[in-house]
Coordinates of C-alpha atoms (C1' of nucleotides) in Angstrom, one line a residue:
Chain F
X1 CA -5.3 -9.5 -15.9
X2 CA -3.9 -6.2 -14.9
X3 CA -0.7 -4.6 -15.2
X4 CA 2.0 -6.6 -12.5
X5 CA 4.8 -4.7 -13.6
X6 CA 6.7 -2.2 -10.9
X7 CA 6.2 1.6 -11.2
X8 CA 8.6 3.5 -13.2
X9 CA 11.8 4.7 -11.2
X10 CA 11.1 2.5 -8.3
X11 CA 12.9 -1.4 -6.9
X12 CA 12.2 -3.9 -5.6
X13 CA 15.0 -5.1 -2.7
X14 CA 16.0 -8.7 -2.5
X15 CA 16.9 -10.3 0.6
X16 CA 20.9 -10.2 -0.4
X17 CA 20.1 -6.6 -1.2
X18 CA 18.3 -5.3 2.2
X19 CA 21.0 -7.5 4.3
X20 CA 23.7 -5.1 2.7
X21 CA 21.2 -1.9 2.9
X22 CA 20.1 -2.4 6.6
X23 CA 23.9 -2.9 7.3
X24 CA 25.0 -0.1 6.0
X25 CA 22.4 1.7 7.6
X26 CA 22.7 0.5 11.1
X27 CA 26.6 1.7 10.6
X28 CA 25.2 5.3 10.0
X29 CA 22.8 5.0 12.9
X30 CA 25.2 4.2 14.7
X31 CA 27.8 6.7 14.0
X32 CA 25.6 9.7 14.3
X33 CA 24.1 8.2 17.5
X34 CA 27.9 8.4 18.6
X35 CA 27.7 11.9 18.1
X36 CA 24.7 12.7 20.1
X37 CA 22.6 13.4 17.1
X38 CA 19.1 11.9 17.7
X39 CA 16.8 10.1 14.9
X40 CA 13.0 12.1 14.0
X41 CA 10.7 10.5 11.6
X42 CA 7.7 12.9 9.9
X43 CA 5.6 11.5 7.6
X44 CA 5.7 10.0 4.2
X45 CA 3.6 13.1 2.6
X46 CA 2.7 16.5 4.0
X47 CA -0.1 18.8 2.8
X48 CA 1.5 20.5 -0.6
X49 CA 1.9 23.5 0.1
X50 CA 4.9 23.0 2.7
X51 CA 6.9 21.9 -0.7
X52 CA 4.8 24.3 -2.7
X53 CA 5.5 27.3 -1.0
X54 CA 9.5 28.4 -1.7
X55 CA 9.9 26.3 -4.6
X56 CA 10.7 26.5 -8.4
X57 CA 9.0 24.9 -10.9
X58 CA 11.3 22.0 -11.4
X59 CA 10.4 21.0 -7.7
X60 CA 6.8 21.6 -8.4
X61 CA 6.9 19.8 -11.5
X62 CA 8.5 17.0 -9.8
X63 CA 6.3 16.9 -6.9
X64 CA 4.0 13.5 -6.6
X65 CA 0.9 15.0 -5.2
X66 CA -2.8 14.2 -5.0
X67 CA -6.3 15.8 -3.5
X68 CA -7.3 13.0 -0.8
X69 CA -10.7 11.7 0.3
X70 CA -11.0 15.1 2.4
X71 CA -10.4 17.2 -0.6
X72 CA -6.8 18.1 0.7
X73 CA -3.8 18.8 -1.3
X74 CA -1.5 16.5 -0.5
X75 CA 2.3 15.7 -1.5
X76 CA 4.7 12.6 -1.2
X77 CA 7.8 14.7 0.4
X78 CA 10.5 15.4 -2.3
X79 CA 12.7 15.6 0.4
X80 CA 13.4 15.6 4.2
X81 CA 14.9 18.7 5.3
X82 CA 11.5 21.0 4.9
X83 CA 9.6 18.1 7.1
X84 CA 11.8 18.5 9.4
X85 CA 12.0 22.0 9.6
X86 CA 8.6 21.9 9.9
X87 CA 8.7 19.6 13.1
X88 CA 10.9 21.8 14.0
X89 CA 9.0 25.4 14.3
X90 CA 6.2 23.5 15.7
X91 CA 7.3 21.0 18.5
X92 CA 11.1 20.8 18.7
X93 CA 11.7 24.6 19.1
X94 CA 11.6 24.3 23.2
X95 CA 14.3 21.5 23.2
X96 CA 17.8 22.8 24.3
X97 CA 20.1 24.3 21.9
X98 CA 21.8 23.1 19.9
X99 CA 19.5 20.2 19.0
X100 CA 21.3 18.1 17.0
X101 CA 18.9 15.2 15.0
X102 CA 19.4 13.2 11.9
X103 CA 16.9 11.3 9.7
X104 CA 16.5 8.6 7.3
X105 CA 13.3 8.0 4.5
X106 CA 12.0 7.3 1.4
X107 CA 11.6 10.7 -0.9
X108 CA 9.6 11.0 -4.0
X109 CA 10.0 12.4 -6.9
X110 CA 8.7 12.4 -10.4
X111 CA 12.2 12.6 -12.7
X112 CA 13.4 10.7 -15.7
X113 CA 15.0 7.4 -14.2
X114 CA 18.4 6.4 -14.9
X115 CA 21.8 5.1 -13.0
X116 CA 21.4 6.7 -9.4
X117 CA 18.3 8.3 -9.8
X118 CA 15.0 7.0 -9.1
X119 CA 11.4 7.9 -8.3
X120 CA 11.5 6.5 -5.1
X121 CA 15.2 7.1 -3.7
X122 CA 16.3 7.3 0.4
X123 CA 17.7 10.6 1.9
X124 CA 19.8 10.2 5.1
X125 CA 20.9 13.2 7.1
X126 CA 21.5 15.9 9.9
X127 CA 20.4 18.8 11.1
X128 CA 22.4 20.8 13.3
X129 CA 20.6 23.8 14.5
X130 CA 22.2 26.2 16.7
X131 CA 24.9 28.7 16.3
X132 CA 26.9 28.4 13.0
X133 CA 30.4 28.2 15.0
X134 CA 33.5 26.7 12.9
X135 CA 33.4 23.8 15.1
X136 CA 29.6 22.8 14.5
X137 CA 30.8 23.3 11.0
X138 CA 33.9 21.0 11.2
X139 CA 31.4 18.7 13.0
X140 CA 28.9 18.7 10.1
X141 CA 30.9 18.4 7.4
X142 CA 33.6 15.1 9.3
X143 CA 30.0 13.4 10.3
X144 CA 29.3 13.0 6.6
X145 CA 33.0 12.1 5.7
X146 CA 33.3 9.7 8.2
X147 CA 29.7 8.2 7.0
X148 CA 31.8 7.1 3.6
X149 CA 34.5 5.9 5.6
X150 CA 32.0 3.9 7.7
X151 CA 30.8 2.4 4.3
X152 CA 34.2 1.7 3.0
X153 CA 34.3 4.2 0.1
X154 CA 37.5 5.5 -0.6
X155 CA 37.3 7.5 -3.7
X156 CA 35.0 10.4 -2.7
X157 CA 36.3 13.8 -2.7
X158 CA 34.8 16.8 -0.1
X159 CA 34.6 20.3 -2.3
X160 CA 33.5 23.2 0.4
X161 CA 32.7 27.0 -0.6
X162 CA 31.3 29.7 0.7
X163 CA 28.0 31.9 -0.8
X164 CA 29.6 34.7 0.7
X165 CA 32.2 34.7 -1.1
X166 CA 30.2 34.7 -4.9
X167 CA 27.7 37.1 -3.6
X168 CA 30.5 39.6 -2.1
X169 CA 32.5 39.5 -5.7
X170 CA 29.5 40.2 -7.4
X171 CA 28.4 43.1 -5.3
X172 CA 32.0 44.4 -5.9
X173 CA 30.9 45.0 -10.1
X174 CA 27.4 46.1 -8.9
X175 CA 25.7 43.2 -10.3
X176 CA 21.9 43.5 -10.3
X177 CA 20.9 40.7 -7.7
X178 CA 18.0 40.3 -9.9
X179 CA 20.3 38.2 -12.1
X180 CA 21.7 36.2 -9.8
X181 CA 20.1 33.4 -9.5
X182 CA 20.5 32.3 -13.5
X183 CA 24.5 33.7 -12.6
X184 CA 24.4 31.2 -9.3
X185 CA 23.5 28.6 -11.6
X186 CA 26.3 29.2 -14.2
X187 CA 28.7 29.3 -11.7
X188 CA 27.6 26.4 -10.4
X189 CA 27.3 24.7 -13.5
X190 CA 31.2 26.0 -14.1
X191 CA 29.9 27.2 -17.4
X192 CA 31.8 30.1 -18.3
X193 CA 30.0 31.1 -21.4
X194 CA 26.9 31.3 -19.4
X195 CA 28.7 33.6 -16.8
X196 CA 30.2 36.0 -18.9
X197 CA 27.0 36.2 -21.0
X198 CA 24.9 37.1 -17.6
X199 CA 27.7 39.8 -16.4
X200 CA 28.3 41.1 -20.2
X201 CA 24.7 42.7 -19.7
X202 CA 25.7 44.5 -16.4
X203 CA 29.2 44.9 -16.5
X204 CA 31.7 47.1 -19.0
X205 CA 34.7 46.3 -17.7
X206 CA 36.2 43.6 -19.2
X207 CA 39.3 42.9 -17.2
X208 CA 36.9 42.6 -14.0
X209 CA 35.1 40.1 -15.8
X210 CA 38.1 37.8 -16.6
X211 CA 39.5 37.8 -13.4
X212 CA 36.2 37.2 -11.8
X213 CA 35.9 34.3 -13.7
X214 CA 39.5 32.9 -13.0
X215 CA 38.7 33.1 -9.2
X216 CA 35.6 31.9 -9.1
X217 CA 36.0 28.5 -12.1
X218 CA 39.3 26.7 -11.0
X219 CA 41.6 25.8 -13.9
X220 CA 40.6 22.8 -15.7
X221 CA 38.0 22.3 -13.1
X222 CA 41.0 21.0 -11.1
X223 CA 39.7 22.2 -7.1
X224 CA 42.0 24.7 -5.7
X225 CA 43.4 24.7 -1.9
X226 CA 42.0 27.8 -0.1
X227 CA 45.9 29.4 0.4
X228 CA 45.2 30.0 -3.5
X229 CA 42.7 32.7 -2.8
X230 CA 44.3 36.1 -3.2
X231 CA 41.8 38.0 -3.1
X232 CA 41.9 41.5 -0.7
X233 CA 38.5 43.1 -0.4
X234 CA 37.6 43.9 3.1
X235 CA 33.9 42.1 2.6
X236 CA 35.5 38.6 2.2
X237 CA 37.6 38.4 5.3
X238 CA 35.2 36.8 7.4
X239 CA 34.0 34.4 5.1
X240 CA 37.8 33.3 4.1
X241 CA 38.6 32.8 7.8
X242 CA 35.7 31.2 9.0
X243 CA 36.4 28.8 5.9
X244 CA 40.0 28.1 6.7
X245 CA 39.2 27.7 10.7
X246 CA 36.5 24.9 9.4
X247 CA 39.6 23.3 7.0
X248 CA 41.8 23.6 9.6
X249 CA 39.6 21.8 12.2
X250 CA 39.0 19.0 9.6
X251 CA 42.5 18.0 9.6
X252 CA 42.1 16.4 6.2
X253 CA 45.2 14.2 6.1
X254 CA 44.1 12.2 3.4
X255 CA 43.8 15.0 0.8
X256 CA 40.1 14.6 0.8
X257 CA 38.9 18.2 0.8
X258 CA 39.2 20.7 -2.1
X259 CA 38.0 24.7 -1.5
X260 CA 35.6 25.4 -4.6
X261 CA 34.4 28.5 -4.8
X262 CA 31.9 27.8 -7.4
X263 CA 29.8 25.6 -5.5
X264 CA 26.3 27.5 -4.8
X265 CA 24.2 24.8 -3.6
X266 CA 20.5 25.7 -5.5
X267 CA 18.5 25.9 -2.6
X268 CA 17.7 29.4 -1.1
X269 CA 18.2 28.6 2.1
X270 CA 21.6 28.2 1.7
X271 CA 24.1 31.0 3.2
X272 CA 28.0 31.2 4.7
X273 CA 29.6 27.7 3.8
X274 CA 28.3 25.2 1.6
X275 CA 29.7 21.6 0.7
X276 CA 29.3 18.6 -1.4
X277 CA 31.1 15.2 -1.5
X278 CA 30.7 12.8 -5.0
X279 CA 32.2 9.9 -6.0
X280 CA 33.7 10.4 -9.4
X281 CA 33.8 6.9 -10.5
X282 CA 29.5 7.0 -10.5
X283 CA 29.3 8.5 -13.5
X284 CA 26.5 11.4 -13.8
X285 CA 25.2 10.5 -10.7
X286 CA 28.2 11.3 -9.0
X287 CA 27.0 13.4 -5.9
X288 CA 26.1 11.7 -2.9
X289 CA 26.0 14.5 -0.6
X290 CA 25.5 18.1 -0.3
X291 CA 25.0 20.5 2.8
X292 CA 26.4 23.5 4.3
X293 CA 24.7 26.7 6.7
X294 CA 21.7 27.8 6.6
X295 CA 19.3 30.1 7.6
X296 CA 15.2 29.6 7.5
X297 CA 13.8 32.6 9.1
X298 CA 12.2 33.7 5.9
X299 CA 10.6 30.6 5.6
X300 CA 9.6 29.2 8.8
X301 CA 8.8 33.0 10.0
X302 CA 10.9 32.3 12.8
X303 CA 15.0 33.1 13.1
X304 CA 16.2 29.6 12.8
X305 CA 19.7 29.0 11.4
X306 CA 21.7 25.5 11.6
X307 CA 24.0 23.6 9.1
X308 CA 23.1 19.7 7.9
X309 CA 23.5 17.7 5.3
X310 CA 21.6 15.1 3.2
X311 CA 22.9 11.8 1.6
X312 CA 21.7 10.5 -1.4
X313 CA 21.6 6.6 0.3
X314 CA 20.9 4.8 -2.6
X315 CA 24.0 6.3 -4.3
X316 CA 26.3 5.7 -1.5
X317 CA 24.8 1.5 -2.3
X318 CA 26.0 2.2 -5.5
X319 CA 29.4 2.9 -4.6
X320 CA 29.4 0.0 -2.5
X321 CA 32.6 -2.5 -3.7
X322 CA 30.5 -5.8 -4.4
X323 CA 33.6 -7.5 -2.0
X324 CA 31.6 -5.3 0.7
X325 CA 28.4 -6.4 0.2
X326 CA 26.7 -9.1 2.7
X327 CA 25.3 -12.5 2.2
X328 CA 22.9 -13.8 3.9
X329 CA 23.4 -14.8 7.2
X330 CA 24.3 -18.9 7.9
X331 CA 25.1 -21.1 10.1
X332 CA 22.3 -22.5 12.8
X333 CA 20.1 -25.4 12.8
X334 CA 18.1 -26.9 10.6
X335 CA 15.2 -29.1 11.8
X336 CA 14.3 -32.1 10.1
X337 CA 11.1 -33.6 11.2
X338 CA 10.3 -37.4 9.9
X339 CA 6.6 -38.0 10.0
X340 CA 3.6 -36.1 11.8
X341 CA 4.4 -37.9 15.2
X342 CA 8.1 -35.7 15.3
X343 CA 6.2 -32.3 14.0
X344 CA 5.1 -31.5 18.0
X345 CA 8.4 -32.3 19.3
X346 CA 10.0 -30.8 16.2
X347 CA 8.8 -27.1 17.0
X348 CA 9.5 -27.3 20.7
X349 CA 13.1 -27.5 19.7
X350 CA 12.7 -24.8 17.2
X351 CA 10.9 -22.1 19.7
X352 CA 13.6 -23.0 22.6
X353 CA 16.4 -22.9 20.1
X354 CA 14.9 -18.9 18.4
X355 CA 14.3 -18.2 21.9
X356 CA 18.2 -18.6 22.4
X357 CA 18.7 -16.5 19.6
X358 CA 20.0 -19.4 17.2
X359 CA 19.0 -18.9 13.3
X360 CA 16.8 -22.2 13.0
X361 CA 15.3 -23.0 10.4
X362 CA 12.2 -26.0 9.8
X363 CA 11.9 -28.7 7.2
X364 CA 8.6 -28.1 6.8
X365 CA 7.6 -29.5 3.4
X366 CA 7.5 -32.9 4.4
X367 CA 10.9 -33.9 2.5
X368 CA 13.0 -36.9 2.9
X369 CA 15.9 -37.1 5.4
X370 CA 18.3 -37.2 2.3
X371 CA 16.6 -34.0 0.5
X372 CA 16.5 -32.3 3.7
X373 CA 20.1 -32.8 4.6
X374 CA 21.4 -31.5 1.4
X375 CA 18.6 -28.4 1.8
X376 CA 20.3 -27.8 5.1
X377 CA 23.7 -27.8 3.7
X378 CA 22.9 -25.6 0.9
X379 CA 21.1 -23.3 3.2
X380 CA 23.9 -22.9 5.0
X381 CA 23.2 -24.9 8.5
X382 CA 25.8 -25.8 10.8
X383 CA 23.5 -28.3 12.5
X384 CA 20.7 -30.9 11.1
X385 CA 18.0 -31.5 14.4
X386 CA 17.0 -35.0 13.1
X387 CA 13.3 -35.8 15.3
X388 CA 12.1 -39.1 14.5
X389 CA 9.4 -41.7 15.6
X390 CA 12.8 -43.4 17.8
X391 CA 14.0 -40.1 18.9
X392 CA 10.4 -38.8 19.8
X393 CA 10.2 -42.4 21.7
X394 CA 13.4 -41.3 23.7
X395 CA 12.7 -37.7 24.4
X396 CA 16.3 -37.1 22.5
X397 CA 16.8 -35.7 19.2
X398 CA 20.0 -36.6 17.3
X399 CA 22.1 -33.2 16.6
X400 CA 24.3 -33.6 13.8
X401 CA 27.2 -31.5 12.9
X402 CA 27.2 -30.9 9.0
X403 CA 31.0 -29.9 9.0
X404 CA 32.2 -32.8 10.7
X405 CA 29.6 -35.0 9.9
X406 CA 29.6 -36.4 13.9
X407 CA 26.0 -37.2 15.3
X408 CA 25.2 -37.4 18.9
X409 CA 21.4 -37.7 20.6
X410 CA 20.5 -35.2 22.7
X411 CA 18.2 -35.3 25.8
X412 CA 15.3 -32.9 24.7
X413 CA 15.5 -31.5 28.2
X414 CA 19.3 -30.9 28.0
X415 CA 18.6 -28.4 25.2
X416 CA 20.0 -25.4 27.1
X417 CA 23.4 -26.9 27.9
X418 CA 23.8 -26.9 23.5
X419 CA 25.3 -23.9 24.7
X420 CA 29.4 -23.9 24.9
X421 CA 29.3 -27.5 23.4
X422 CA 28.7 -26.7 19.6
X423 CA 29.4 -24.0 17.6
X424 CA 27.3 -22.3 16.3
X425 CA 28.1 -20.1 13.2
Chain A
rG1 C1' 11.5 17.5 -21.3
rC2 C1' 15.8 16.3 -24.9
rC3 C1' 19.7 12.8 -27.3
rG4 C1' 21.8 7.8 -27.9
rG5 C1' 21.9 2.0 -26.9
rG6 C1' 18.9 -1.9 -25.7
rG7 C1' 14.4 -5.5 -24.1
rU8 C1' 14.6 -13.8 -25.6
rG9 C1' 12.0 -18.8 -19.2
rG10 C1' 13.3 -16.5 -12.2
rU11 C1' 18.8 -15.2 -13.6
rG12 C1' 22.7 -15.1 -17.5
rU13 C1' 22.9 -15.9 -22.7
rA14 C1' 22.6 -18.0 -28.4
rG15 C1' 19.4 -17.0 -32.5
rC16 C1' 18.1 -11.2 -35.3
rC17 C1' 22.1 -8.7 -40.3
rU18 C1' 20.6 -13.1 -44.5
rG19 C1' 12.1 -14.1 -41.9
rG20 C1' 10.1 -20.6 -41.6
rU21 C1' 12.1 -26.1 -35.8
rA22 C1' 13.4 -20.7 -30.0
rG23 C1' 19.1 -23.7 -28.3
rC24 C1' 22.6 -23.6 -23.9
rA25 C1' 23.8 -22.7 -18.8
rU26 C1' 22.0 -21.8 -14.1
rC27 C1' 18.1 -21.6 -10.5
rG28 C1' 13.3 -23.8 -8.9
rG29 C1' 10.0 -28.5 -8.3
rG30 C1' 10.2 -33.9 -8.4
rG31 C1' 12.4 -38.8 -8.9
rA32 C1' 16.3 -42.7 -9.0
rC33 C1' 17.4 -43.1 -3.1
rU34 C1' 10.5 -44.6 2.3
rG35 C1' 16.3 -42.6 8.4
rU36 C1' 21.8 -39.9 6.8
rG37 C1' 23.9 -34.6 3.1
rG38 C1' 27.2 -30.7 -1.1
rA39 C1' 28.0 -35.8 -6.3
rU40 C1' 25.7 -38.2 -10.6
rC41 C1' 21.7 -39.4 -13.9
rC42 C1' 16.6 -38.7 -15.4
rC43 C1' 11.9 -36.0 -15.6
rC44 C1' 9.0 -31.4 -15.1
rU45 C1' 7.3 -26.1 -14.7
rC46 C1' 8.3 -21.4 -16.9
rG47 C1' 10.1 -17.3 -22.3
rC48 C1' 10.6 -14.0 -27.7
rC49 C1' 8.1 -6.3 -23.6
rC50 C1' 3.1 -4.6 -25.7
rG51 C1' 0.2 -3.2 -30.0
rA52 C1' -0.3 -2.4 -35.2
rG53 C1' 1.8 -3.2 -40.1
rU54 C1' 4.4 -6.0 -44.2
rU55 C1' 4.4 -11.4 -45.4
rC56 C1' 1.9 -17.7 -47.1
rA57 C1' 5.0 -17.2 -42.6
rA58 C1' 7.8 -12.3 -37.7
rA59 C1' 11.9 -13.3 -31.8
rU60 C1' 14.0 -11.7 -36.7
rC61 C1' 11.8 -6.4 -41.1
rU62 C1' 8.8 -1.3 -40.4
rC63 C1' 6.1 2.1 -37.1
rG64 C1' 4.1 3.5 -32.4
rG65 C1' 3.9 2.7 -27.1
rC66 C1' 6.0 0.8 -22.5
rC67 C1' 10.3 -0.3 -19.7
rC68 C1' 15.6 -0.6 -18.8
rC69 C1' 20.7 1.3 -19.6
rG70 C1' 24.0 5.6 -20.7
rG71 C1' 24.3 11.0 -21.5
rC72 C1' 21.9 16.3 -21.1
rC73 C1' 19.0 19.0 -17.6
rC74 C1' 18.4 19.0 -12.5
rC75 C1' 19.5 16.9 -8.3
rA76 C1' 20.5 12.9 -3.8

RNA sequence: GCCGGGGUGGUGUAGCCUGGUAGCAUCGGGGACUGUGGAUCCCCUCGCCCGAGUUCAAAUCUCGGCCCCGGCCCCA
C-alpha cells in the first residue's frame, strides 16, 4: 500500500467549502468585470528561468521546479504577476492602452505551512497597465477595497506609501544605495534597531538619524494621516501630492486608510506608491493584499509601467464570518423510482425537469419509498416524484410537496406547466 | 530554516499524569416498516500517525520521523 496521505501545505475542498469559495469568487469576477478589467489565464508552470531571473534566494529556494521529459527546466509559478507580464510583452502589448485585466490561480510555493499559508494557495488580482495617473491609482487601490466589501469583511485596514518618499530621505544623508535594500527591509519590518544599525555605518549625524526614524516608523506603530507629514525638501513634493490626490479620490469615509510611510513592498519592481490591506484579527497571516505602481522595463526590456494588486484568496476565506458561508444548495425534486418498470419513466422526468433548470435529484439505490422519503427530506427536496408500476400504468407520476405534505398526480406530458404551480426552492 | 503545543473510527471527544478490557456522541450502511417522510428502537462497518526502544504487557513511558496547530522569518 502506498502513501494516501495529502502533500504537505496543500487541501482538499469539500463541497460546503467550494460552494462558499466559488461564491466568493464569482462576486470578484464580477466586480472587476464591472470595471472593465478583463480575466487572462497563463499556465500552471513556466520554464524557470522567468521566476529565476530577478529573484532572491528565498524565491529560488521556494520555487517548485523540475527538468521535464524534454530536459527543460521547468517551474510551478510562485506567483501571477511575472506570467502575466510575460503575456504581456509578448501578445497583449498591441491591445489599446490602458489594458486593464485581472486574474485568478493556483501558486506554488515550497514554505513551512501554517494558519494562512500553504503550498498550494490562490492569488487573485489586477493589472492596470498604462499611465500611472492618480485616478488609475484611486481606481486600483478602491477595486481591492471594495473586493473586501464584496466579501463582507469589515475589519481590514488599507496602509498606502510611497518608495519615493524612503528613497528621497535617504538620498538626503547620502546613504550608499548599496545598503538599501537590507535598510528597505528594516523599515519595512518597522525595526528600528535594524535601521539605525544600517545608517550608523554611513551616517555621523545623529540628530538626522532620529528624526529620520520618527518620520519614517509611526509612533507605536499607530498609522499616521498624511496631513502629519512635515517634511519640506523639494524632492518629496511630487510624491506627497500625487499621494494625497490618490487619498483624496478615495474618499475613505469609513476611516479605512492609514498613510505609512514605512511600507516598501519587497519586490523590485515596485516604484511611486505602494499599498497593502490586512486583517488584523488573522493573526500572522494577516495580509491579504499588497500592490501599488510599478515599473518593468528593466525586466521585460521593454518600458512598461502599470499599478495592480494581488490578493492572497485563501486568506480573504479565512476572514470569512462562518454566518457568511454557504450551504449547499436545496430545494428541487427528488425522484423516487419503485421497481425497474418506473426506472425509464423515472429519468424522463429527471432530464425534462434538469433541462428546466430544477436541482433534481434520483433515488437510485433501489431504496424503499419510506427510506427514500426521509433521504429526500434530509437532502433538502421540496418535492418527492413518486413513479410507480400504477403511475407508469397512467402516464402520471404523483408529485408530492414535502412541506405541506399534499400529493397530487401529474400527467407525465403536463410536466412543463409544473412551472408557476409549485414552488420550487 | 528556527522556537513552542499537539496527533484516539469520516467528524467531535473520554482514556494518557498513576502502563493491563479503547468508552461516548455524531455521521455512514442496513433492519423493525415489501407504496408514504424528519421520530423511536435494534444491528453493522470503521480507530490509538509511523517506526524503534523499555516492559510479562504500550494509546499511555523514552527516542526518532511524519503531519497538524501557533509564533519567528518571509510573504499572499
Amino acid at each position: 500500500m502506498f502513501d494516501l496521505s495529502r502533500p504537505r501545505g496543500t487541501r482538499d475542498f469539500s463541497p460546503n467549502d467550494m460552494a462558499s469559495r466559488r461564491r466568493i469568487e464569482e462576486e470578484f469576477r464580477k466586480l472587476l468585470t464591472s470595471y472593465g478589467y478583463g480575466e487572462v489565464q497563463t499556465p500552471a508552470f513556466e520554464h524557470a528561468d522567468l521566476f529565476i531571473a530577478r529573484s532572491g534566494p528565498q524565491v529560488i529556494d521556494q520555487l517548485y521546479d523540475f527538468k521535464d521529459k524534454g530536459g527543460r527546466h521547468m517551474a510551478l509559478r510562485p506567483e501571477l504577476t511575472a506570467p502575466v507580464m510575460r503575456y504581456y510583452s509578448t501578445e497583449l502589448k498591441s491591445m489599446p492602452k490602458p489594458l486593464r485585466v485581472f486574474y485568478f490561480g493556483n501558486c506554488f510555493r515550497y514554505e513551512r505551512p501554517q494558519r494562512g499559508r500553504f503550498r498550494e494557495f490562490w492569488q487573485l488580482g489586477i493589472e492596470y497597465i498604462g499611465r500611472r495617473t492618480p485616478l488609475a491609482c484611486s481606481e486600483v487601490i478602491s477595486i481591492s477595497m471594495e473586493a473586501m466589501e464584496r466579501a463582507k469583511i469589515n475589519d481590514h485596514r488599507v496602509r498606502i506609501g510611497h518608495i519615493g518618499i524612503v528613497r528621497s530621505l535617504l538620498g538626503t544623508i547620502g546613504i550608499d544605495t548599496e545598503n538599501y535594500r537590507d535598510l528597505m527591509i528594516a523599515i519595512d519590518k518597522k525595526d528600528k534597531i535594524a535601521m539605525e544599525r544600517i545608517m550608523c555605518d554611513e551616517v555621523e549625524d545623529a540628530h538626522e538619524i532620529t528624526s529620520l526614524l520618527t518620520t519614517l516608523v509611526p509612533k507605536d506603530h499607530a498609522p499616521k494621516t498624511l496631513s502629519d507629514m512635515s517634511i519640506d525638501h523639494p524632492d518629496l513634493k511630487d510624491a506627497i501630492d500625487h499621494l494625497r490626490s490618490i487619498l483624496h479620490l478615495l474618499d475613505d469615509q469609513q476611516g479605512r486608510v492609514h498613510f505609512d510611510p514605512s511600507i516598501t513592498r519587497g519586490l523590485d519592481y515596485y516604484e511611486g506608491m505602494v499599498f497593502e490591506i490586512d486583517i488584523p484579527s488573522l493573526g500572522a497571516e494577516k495580509q491579504v493584499c499588497g500592490g501599488g505602481e510599478y515599473s518593468l522595463s528593466n525586466i521585460l526590456g521593454s518600458e512598461v509601467e502599470g499599478i495592480g494588486f494581488g490578493i492572497g484568496f485563501d486568506r480573504v476565506m479565512m476572514a470569512i464570518a462562518d454566518s457568511e458561508r454557504d450551504a449547499l444548495p436545496t430545494g428541487g425534486f427528488y425522484i423516487i423510482p419503485l421497481g425497474e418498470s418506473a426506472n425509464v419513466m423515472a429519468r424522463h422526468v429527471q432530464r425534462d425537469l434538469t433541462a428546466a433548470g430544477h436541482r433534481c435529484i434520483m433515488e437510485a439505490q433501489g431504496r424503499g419509498l419510506k427510506k427514500a422519503l426521509s433521504i429526500a427530506t434530509s437532502m433538502g427536496a421540496r418535492y418527492a416524484v413518486i413513479i410507480g408500476e400504477e403511475e407508469v400504468g397512467s402516464g402520471e407520476f404523483s408529485l408530492k410537496d414535502l412541506v405541506t405534505g399534499d400529493q397530487r398526480r401529474i400527467a407525465f406530458k403536463g410536466l412543463s406547466k409544473l412551472e408557476g404551480v409549485f414552488h420550487d426552492q
